[in-house]
mmCIF file of C-alpha atoms in Angstrom:
data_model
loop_
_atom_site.group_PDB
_atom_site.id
_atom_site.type_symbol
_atom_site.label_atom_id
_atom_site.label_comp_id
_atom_site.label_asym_id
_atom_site.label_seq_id
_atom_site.Cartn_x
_atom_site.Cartn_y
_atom_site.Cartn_z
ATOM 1 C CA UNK L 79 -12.066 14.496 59.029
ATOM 2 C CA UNK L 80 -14.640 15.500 56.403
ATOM 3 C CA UNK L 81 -12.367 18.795 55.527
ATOM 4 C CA UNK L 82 -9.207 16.298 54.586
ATOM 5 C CA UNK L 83 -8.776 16.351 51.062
ATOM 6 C CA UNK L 84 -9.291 12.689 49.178
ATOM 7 C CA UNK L 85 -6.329 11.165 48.174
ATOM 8 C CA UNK L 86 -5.562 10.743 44.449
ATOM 9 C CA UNK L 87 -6.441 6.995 43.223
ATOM 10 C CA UNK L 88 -2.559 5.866 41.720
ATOM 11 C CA UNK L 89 -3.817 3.212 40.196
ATOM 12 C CA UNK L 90 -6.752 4.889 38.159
ATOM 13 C CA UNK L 91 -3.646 7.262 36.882
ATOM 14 C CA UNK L 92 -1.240 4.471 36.225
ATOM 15 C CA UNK L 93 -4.268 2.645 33.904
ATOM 16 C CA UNK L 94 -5.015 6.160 32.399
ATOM 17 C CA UNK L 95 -1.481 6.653 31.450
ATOM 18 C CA UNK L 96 -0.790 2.981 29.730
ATOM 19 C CA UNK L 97 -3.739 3.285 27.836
ATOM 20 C CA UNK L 98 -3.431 6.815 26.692
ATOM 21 C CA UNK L 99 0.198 5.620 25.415
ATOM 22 C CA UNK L 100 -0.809 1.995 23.913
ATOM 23 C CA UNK L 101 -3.505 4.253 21.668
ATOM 24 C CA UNK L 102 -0.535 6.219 20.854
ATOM 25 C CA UNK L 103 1.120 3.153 20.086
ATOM 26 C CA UNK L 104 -1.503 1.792 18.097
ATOM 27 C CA UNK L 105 -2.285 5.320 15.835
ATOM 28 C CA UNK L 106 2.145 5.338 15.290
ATOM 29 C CA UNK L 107 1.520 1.773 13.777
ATOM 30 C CA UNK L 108 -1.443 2.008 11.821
ATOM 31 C CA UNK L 109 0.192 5.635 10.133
ATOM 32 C CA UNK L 110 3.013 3.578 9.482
ATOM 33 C CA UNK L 111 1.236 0.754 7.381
ATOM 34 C CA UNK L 112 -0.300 3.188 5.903
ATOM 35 C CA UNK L 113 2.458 4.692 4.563
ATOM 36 C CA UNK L 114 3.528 1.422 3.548
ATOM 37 C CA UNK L 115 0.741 0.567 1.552
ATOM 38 C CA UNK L 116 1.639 4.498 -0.281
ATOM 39 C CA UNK L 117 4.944 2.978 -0.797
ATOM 40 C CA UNK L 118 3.797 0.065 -2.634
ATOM 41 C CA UNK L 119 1.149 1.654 -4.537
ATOM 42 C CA UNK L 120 3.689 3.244 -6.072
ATOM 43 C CA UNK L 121 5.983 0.607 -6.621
ATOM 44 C CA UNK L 122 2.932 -0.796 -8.717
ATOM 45 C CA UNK L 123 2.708 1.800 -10.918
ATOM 46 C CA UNK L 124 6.772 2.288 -11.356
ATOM 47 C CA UNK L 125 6.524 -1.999 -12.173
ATOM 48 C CA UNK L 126 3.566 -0.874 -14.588
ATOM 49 C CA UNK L 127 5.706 1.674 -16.164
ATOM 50 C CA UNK L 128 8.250 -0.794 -16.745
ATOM 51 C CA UNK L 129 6.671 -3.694 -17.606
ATOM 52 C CA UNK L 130 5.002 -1.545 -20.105
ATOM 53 C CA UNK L 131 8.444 -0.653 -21.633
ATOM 54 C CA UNK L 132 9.559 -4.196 -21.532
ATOM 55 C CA UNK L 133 6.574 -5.745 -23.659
ATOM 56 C CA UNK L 134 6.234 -2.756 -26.076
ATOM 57 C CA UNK L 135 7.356 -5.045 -28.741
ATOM 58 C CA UNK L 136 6.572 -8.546 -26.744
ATOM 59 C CA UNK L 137 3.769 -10.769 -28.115
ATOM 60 C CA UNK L 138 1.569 -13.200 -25.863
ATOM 61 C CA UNK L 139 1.275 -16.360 -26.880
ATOM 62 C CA UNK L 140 -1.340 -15.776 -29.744
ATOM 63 C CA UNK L 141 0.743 -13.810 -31.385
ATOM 64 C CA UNK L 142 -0.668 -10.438 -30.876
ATOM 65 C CA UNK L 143 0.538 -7.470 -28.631
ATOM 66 C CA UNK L 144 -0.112 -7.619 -25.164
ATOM 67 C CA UNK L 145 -2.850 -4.166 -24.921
ATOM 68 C CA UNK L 146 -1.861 -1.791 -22.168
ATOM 69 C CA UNK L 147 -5.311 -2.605 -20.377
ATOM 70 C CA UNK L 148 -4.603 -6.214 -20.152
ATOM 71 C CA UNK L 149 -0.857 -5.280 -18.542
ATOM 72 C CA UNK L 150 -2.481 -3.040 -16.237
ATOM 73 C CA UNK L 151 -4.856 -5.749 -14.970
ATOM 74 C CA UNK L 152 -2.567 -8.255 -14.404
ATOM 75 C CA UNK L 153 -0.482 -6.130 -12.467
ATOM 76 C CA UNK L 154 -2.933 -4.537 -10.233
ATOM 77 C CA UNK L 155 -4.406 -8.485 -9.698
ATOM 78 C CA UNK L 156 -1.204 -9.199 -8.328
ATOM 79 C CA UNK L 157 -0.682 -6.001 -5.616
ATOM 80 C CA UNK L 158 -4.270 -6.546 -5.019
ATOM 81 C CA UNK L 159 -3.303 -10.222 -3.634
ATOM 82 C CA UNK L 160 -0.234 -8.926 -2.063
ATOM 83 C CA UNK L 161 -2.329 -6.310 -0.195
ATOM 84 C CA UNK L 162 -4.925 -8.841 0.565
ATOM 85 C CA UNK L 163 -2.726 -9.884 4.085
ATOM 86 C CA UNK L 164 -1.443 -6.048 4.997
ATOM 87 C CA UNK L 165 -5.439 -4.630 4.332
ATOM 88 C CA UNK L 166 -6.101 -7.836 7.376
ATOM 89 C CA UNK L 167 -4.020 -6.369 9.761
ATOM 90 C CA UNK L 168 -4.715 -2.801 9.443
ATOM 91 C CA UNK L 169 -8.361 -3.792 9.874
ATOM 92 C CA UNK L 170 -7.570 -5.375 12.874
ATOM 93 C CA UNK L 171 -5.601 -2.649 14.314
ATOM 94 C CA UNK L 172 -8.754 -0.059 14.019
ATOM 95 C CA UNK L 173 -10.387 -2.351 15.989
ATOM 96 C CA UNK L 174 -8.251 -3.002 18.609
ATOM 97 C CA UNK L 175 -8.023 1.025 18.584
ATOM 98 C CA UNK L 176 -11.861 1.333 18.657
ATOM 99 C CA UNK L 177 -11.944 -1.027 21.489
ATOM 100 C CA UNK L 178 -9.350 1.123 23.573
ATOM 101 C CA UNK L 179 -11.094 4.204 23.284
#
């Protein structure tokens, strides 16, 4: 009886296998919002390039021309708040990841 080999625990492999494919899961999706996030950084900057164009010749309301730096600014205030909710859930998903491993 002592020379029978042990039999292999099923369930330890089953556990093994879902959570080595959830962190897969996981790594796929946080890759993925990161690319998103690339995406709409750029998207900013073509909007900055355009808006740019667009108010060349546009005045604010004290009559002067809008400066580049102040176009810039209000631009990147406005990704910034539209990142505020994607930056969340990436957060979150390192660490649920963190917590698998």
């Amino acid at each position: 009886m002592a020379d029978e080999p042990k039999k292999p625990n099923k369930n330890k492999d089953a556990e093994a296998g879902a959570a080595k494919k959830s962190l897969l899961k996981l790594k796929k999706t946080i890759a993925q919002k990161e690319k998103e996030d690339d995406r709409e950084k750029k998207m900013v900057t073509k909007e900055l390039k355009e808006e740019l164009k667009k108010n060349q010749g546009a005045q604010d309301d004290s009559g002067t021309r809008k400066s580049i730096h102040q176009l810039k600014k209000e631009l990147l205030k406005q990704a910034d708040e539209q990142q505020k909710g994607r930056v969340k859930t990436r957060r979150l998903l390192k660490e649920q990841l963190k917590k698998k491993k």
